[in-house]
Tab-separated table of C-alpha atoms in Angstrom:
chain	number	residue	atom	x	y	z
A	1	UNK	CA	-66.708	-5.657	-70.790
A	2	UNK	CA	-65.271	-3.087	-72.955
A	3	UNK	CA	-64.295	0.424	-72.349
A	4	UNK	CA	-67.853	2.817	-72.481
A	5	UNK	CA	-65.594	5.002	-74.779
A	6	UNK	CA	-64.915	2.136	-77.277
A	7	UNK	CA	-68.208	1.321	-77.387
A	8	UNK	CA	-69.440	4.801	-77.801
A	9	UNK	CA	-67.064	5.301	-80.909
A	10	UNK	CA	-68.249	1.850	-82.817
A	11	UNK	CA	-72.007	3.054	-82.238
A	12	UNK	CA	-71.023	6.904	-83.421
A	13	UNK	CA	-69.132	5.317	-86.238
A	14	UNK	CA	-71.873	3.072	-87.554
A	15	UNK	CA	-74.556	5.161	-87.530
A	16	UNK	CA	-72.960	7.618	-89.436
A	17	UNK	CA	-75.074	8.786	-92.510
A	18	UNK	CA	-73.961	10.857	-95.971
A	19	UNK	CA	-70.635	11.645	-97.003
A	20	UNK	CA	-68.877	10.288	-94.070
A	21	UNK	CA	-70.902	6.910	-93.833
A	22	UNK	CA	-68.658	3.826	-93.355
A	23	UNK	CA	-69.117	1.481	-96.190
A	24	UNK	CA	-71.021	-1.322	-94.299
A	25	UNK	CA	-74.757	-0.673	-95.245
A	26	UNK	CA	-76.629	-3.555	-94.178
A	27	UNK	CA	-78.035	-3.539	-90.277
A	28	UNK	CA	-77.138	-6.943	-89.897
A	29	UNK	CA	-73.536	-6.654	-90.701
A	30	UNK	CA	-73.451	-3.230	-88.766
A	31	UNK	CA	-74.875	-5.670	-85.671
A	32	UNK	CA	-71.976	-8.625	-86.368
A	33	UNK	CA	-69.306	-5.923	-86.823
A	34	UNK	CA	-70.106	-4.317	-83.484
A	35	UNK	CA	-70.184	-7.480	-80.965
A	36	UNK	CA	-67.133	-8.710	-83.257
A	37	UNK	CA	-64.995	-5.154	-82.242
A	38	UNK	CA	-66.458	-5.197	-78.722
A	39	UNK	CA	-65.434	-9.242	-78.015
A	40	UNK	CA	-62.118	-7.770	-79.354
A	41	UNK	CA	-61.405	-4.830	-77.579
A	42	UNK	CA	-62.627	-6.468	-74.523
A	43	UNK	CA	-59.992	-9.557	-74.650
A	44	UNK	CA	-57.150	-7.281	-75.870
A	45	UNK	CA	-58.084	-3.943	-74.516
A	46	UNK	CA	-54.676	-2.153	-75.861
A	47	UNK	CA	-56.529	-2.192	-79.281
A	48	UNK	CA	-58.547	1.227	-80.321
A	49	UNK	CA	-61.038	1.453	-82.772
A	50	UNK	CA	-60.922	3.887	-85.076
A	51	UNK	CA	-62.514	5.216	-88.921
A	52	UNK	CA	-60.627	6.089	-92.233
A	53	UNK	CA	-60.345	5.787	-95.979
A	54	UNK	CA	-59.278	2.440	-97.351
A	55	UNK	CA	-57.611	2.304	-100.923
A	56	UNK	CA	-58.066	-1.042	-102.102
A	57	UNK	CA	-55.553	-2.575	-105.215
A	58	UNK	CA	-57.455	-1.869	-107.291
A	59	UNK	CA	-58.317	1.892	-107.299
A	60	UNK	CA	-61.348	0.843	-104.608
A	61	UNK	CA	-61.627	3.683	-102.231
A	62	UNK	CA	-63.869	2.960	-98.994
A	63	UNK	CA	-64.469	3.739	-95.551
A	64	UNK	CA	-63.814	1.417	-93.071
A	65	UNK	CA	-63.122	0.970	-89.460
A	66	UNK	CA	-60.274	-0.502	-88.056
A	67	UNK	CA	-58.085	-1.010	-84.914
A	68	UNK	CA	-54.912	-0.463	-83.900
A	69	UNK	CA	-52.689	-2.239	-80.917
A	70	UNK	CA	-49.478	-3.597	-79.594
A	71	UNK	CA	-49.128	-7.321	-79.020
A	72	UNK	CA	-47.252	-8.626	-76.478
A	73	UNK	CA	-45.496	-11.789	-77.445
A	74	UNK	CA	-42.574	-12.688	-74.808
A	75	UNK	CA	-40.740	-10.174	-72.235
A	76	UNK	CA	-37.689	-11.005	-74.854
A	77	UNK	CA	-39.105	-9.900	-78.278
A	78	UNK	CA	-40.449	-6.734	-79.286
A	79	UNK	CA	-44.030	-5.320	-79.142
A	80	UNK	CA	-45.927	-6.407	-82.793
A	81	UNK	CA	-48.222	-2.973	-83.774
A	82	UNK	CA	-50.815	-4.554	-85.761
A	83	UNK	CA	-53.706	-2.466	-87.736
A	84	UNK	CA	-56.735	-5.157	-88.757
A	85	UNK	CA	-59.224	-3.218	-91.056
A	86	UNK	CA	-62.756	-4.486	-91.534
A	87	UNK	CA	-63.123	-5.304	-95.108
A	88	UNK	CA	-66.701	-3.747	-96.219
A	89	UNK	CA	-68.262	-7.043	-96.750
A	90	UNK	CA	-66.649	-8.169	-93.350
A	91	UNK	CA	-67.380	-10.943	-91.473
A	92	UNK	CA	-67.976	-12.876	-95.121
A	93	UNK	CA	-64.854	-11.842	-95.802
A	94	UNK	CA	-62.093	-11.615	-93.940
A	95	UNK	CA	-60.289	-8.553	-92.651
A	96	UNK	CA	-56.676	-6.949	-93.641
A	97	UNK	CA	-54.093	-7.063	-91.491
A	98	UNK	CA	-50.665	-5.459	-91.471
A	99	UNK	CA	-47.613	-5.695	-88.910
A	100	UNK	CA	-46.035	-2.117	-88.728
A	101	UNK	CA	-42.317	-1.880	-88.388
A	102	UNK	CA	-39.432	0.362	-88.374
A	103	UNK	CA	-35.443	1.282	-88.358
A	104	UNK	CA	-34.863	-0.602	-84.965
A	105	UNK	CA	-37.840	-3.911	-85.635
A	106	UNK	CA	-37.866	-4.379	-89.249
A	107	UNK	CA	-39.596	-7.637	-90.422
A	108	UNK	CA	-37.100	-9.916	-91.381
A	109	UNK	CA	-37.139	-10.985	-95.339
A	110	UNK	CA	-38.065	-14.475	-95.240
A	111	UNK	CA	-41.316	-14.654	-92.996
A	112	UNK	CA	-44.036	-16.910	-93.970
A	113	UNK	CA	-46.904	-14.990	-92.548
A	114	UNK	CA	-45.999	-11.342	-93.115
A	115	UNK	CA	-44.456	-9.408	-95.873
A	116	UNK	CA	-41.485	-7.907	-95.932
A	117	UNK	CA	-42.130	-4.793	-97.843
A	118	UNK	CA	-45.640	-3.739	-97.471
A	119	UNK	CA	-46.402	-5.265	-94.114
A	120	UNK	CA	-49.329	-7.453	-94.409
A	121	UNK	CA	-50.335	-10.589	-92.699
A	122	UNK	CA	-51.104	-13.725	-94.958
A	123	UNK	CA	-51.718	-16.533	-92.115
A	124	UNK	CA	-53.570	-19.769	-93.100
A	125	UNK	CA	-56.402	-18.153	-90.373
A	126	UNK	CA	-57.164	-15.535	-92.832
A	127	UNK	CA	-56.405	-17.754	-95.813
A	128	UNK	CA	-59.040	-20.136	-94.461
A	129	UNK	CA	-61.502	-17.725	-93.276
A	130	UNK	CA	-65.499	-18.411	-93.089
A	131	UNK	CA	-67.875	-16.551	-90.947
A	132	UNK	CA	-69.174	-17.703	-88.597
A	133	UNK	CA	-66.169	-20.081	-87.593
A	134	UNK	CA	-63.680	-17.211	-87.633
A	135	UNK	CA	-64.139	-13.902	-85.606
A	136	UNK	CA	-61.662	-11.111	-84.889
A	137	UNK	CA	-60.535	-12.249	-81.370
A	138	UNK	CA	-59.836	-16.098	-82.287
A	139	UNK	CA	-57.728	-14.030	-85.049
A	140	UNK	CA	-55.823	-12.209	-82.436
A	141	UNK	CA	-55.061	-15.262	-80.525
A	142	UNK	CA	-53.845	-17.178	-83.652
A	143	UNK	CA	-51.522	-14.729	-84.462
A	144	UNK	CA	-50.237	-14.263	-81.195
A	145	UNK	CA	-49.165	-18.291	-81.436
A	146	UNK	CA	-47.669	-18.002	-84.309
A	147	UNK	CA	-45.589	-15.186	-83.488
A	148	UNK	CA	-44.472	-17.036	-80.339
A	149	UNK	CA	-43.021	-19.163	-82.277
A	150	UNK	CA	-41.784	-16.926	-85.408
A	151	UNK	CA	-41.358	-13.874	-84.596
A	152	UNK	CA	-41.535	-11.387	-87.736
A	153	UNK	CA	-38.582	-9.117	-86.296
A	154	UNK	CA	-36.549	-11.825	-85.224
A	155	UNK	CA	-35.132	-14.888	-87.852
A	156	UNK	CA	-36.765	-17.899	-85.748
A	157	UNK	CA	-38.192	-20.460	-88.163
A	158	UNK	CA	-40.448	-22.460	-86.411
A	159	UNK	CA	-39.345	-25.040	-84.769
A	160	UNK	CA	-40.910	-25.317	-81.165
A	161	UNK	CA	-44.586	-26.292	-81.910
A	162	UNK	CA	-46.777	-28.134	-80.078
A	163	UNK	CA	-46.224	-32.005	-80.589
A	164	UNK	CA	-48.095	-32.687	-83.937
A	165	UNK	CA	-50.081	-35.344	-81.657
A	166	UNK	CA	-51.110	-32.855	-79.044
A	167	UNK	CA	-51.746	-29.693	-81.909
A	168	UNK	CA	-55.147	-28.503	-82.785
A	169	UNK	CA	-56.158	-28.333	-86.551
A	170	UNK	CA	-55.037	-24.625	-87.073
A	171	UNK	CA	-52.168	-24.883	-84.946
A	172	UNK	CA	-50.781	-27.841	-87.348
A	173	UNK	CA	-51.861	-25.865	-90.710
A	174	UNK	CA	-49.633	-22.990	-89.264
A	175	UNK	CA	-46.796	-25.410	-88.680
A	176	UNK	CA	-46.883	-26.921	-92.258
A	177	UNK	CA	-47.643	-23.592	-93.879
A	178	UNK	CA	-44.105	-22.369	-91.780
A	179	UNK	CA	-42.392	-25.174	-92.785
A	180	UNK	CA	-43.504	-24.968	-96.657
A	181	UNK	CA	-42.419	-21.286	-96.642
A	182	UNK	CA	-39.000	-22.231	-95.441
A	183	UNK	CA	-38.497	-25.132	-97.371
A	184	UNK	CA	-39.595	-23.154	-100.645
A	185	UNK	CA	-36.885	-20.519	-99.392
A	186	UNK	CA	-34.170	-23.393	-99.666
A	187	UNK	CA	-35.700	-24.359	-103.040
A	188	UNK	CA	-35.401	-20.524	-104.523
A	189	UNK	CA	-31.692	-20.124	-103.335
A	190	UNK	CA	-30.781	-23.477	-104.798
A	191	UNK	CA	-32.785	-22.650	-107.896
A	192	UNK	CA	-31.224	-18.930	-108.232
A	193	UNK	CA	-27.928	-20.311	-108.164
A	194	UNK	CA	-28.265	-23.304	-110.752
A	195	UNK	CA	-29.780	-20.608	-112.886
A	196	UNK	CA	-26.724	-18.223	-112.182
A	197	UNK	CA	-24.231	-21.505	-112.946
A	198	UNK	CA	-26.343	-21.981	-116.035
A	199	UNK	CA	-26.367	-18.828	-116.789
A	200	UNK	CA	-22.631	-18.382	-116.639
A	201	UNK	CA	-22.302	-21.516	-118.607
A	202	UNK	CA	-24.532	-19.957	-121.221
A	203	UNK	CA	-21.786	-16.926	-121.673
A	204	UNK	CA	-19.064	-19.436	-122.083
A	205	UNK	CA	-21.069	-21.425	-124.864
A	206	UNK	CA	-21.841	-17.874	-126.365
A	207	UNK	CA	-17.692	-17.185	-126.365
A	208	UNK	CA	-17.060	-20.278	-127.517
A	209	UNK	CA	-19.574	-20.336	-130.656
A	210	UNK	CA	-18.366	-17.102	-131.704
A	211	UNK	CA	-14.794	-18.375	-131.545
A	212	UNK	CA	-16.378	-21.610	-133.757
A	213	UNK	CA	-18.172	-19.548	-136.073
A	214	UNK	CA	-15.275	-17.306	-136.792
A	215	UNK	CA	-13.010	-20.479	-137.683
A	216	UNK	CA	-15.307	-21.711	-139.304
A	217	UNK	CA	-15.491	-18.475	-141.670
A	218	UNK	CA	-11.318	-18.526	-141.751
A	219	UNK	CA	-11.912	-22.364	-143.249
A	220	UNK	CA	-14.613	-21.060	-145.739
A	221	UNK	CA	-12.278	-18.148	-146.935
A	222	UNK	CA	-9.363	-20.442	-147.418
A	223	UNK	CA	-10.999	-23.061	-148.909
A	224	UNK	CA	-11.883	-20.671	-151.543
A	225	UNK	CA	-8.415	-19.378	-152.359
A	226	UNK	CA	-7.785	-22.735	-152.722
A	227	UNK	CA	-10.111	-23.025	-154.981
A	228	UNK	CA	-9.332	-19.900	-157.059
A	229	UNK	CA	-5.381	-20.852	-156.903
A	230	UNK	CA	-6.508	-24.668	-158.274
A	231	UNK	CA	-9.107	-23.337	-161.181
A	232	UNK	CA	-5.198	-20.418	-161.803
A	233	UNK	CA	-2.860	-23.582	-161.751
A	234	UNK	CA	-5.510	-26.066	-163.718
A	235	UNK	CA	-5.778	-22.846	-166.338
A	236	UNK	CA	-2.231	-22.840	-166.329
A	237	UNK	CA	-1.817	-26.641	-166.837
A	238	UNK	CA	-3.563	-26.300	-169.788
A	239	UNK	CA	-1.904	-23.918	-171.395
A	240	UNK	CA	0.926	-25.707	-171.009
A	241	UNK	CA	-0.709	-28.613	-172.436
A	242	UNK	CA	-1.945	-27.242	-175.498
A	243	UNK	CA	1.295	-25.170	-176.117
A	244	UNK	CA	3.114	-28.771	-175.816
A	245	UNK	CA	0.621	-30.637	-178.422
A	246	UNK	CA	1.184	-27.592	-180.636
A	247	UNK	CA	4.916	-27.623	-180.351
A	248	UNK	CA	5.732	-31.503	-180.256
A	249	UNK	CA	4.659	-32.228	-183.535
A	250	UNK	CA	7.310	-29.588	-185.241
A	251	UNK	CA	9.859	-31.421	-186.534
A	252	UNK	CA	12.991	-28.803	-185.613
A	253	UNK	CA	11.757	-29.778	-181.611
A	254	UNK	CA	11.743	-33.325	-182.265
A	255	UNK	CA	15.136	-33.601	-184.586
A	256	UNK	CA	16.739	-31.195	-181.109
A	257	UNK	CA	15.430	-33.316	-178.729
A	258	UNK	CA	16.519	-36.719	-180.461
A	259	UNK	CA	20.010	-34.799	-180.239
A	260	UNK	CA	19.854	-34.200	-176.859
A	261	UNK	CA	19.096	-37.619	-175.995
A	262	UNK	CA	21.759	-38.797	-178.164
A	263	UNK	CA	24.979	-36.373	-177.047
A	264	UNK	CA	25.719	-39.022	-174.372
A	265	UNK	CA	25.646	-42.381	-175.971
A	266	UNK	CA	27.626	-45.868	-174.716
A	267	UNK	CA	30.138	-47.019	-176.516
A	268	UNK	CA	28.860	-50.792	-175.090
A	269	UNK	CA	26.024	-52.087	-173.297
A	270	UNK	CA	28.240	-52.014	-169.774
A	271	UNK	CA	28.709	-48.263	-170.857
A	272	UNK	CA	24.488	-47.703	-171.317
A	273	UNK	CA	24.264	-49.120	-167.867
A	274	UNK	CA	27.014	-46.970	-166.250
A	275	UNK	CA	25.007	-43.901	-167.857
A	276	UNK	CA	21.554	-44.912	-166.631
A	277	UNK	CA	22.622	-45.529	-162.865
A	278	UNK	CA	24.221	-42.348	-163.279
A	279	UNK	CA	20.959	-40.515	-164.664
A	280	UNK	CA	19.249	-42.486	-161.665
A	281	UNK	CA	21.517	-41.842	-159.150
A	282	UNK	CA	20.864	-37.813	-160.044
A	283	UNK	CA	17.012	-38.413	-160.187
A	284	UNK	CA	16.991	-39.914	-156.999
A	285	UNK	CA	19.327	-36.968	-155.047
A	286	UNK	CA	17.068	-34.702	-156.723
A	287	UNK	CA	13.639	-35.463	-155.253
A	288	UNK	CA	15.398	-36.356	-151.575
A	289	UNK	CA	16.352	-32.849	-152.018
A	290	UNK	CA	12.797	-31.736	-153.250
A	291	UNK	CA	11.438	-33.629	-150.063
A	292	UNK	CA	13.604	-32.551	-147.666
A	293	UNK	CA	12.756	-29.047	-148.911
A	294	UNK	CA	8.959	-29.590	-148.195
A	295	UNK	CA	9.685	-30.814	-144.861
A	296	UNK	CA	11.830	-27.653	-143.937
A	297	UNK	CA	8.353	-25.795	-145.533
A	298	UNK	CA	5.955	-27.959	-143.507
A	299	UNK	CA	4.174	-29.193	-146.948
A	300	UNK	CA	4.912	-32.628	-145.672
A	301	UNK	CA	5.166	-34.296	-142.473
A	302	UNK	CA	7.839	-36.029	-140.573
A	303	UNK	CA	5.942	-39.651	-141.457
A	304	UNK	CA	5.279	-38.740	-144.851
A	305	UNK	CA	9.136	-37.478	-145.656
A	306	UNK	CA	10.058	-41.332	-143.712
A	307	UNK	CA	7.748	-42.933	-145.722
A	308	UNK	CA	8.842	-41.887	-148.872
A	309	UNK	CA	12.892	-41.452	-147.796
A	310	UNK	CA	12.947	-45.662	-146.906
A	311	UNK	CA	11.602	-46.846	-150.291
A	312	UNK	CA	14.290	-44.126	-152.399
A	313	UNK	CA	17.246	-44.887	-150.148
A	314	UNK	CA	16.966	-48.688	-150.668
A	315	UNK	CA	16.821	-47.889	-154.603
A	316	UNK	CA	19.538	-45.652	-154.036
A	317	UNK	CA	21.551	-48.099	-152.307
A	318	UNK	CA	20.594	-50.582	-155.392
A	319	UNK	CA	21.847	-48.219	-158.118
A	320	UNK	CA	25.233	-47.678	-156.056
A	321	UNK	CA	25.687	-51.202	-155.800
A	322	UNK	CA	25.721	-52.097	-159.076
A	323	UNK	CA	27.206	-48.939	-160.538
A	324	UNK	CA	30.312	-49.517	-158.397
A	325	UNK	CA	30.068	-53.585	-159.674
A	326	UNK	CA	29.993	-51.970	-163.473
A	327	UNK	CA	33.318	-50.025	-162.112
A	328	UNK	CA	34.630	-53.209	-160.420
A	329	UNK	CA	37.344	-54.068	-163.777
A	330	UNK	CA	38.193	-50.429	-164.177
A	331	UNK	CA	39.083	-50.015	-160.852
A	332	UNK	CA	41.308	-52.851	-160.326
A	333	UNK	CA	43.015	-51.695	-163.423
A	334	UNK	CA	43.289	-48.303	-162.735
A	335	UNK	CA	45.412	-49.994	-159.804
């Protein structure tokens, strides 16, 4: 039976009429309330009943009653204070429930049945609550099993259930729902840390499409001085054109360069021949030279300057040969 003063306090409370009337105003309820409290208090008699204002999420203010007590879980954990408040359309719906802790028992930040921050108990009981098959004692004793086995101020996932053969229904809903939590705990790290990698990864694709984009810009300018210093030398080109089909067709710059082409003249056609290797023999040392220059200049490459060196060298080689077979008599005269 429960205490006479318990009992006197529920009755005082409920009958209450006016400003300070609890916010339960049908008899009925007022009738399943009371036996609910006092079946309670009298299986767990360190909970007291008591009466205040409730301040719901969303701006709801009510009065309700509640009670508060210490459960006793194992001679090695510490005591669980637990305040369950009667919502006002309690037993339909089911009451609120928060685990109080402090500096030396805080709630560890990974339980699956009570939050972290504010306290309160989500466990598949209350999830699953319907009146009449759930009642504020049968509430007590399912949390006290599930705190046997995960403690909310001590890290101890679940783990030592009853054999899933031998488990009653809630028993293995509270097992799965345990498991789930944990398991989704796993998941979030996992995820947070692919999204930090990714993250990361993002930054370094940032860096290195700025660094793109900027080459990309350094191509465009470039290619457009080339472009200006083409349309300058094309411009220039013909200038030089048109000031060569104006000139060419004066006769004083044809008659000089007819006499430049004729100061050196063979006396025979051995003598013609001697000239033009000669002539070649300068053309060809001059663009070696010009290439070699371009090479020292980067303009050309290494297999460009080979490329072009082979073919000139064997027509250089040519040239010699017979220029020193046109010298052949004179020499062996000469000694």
């Amino acid at each position: 039976m429960a205490p006479t003063f318990a009992t006197h306090f529920i009755d005082t409370a409920l009958s209450r009429t006016g400003f300070s009337a609890l916010s339960y105003p049908d008899p009925k309820q007022k009738w399943l309330i009371r036996k609910h409290l006092l079946s309670l208090i009298q299986d767990h008699p360190n909970f007291t009943p008591s009466t205040d204002t409730f301040f719901h999420n969303d701006g709801t203010i009510v009065n309700l009653l509640y009670v508060n007590g210490d459960l006793h879980i194992s001679n090695h954990t510490p005591l669980i204070t637990l305040t369950i408040w009667l919502h006002e359309n309690y037993p339909y719906k089911a009451p609120l429930v928060y685990a109080s802790s402090n500096s030396m028992s805080p709630i560890h930040e990974c339980h699956p049945f009570v939050d972290a921050s504010s306290g309160v108990v989500t466990s598949p009981y209350l999830q699953t609550w319907l009146f009449p098959k759930r009642n504020l004692s049968e509430l007590v004793h399912n949390l006290v099993k599930i705190f046997s086995h995960d403690h909310p101020f001590a890290y101890l996932p679940s783990a030592n259930f009853t054999h899933p053969s031998l488990a009653s229904r809630m028993e293995a809903l509270d097992r799965l729902s345990g498991m789930l939590h944990y398991d989704m705990m796993v998941l979030q790290a996992k995820h947070e840390e692919e999204m930090e990698q990714l993250s990361k990864l993002n930054e370094e694709m940032v860096k290195r499409d700025d660094i793109i984009t900027a080459m990309i810009i350094g191509l465009d300018h470039e290619n457009m001085n080339l472009k200006e210093r083409v349309m300058a030398l094309t411009n220039e080109a013909d200038v030089l054109v048109n000031w060569l089909r104006v000139n060419n067709s004066k006769p004083e710059l044809s008659r000089c360069r007819d006499e430049r082409e004729n100061v050196f003249q063979g006396a025979d056609d051995e003598s013609k021949m001697e000239i033009d290797c000669l002539a070649t023999e300068r053309g060809i040392e001059d663009v070696i030279d010009a290439l070699y220059e371009a090479l020292e200049q980067g303009v050309v490459s290494i297999d460009v300057y080979l490329k072009q060196l082979r073919p000139l060298a064997r027509e250089q080689f040519l040239n010699r040969a017979l220029l020193l077979k046109l010298r052949g008599p004179n020499i062996l005269h000469c000694i």
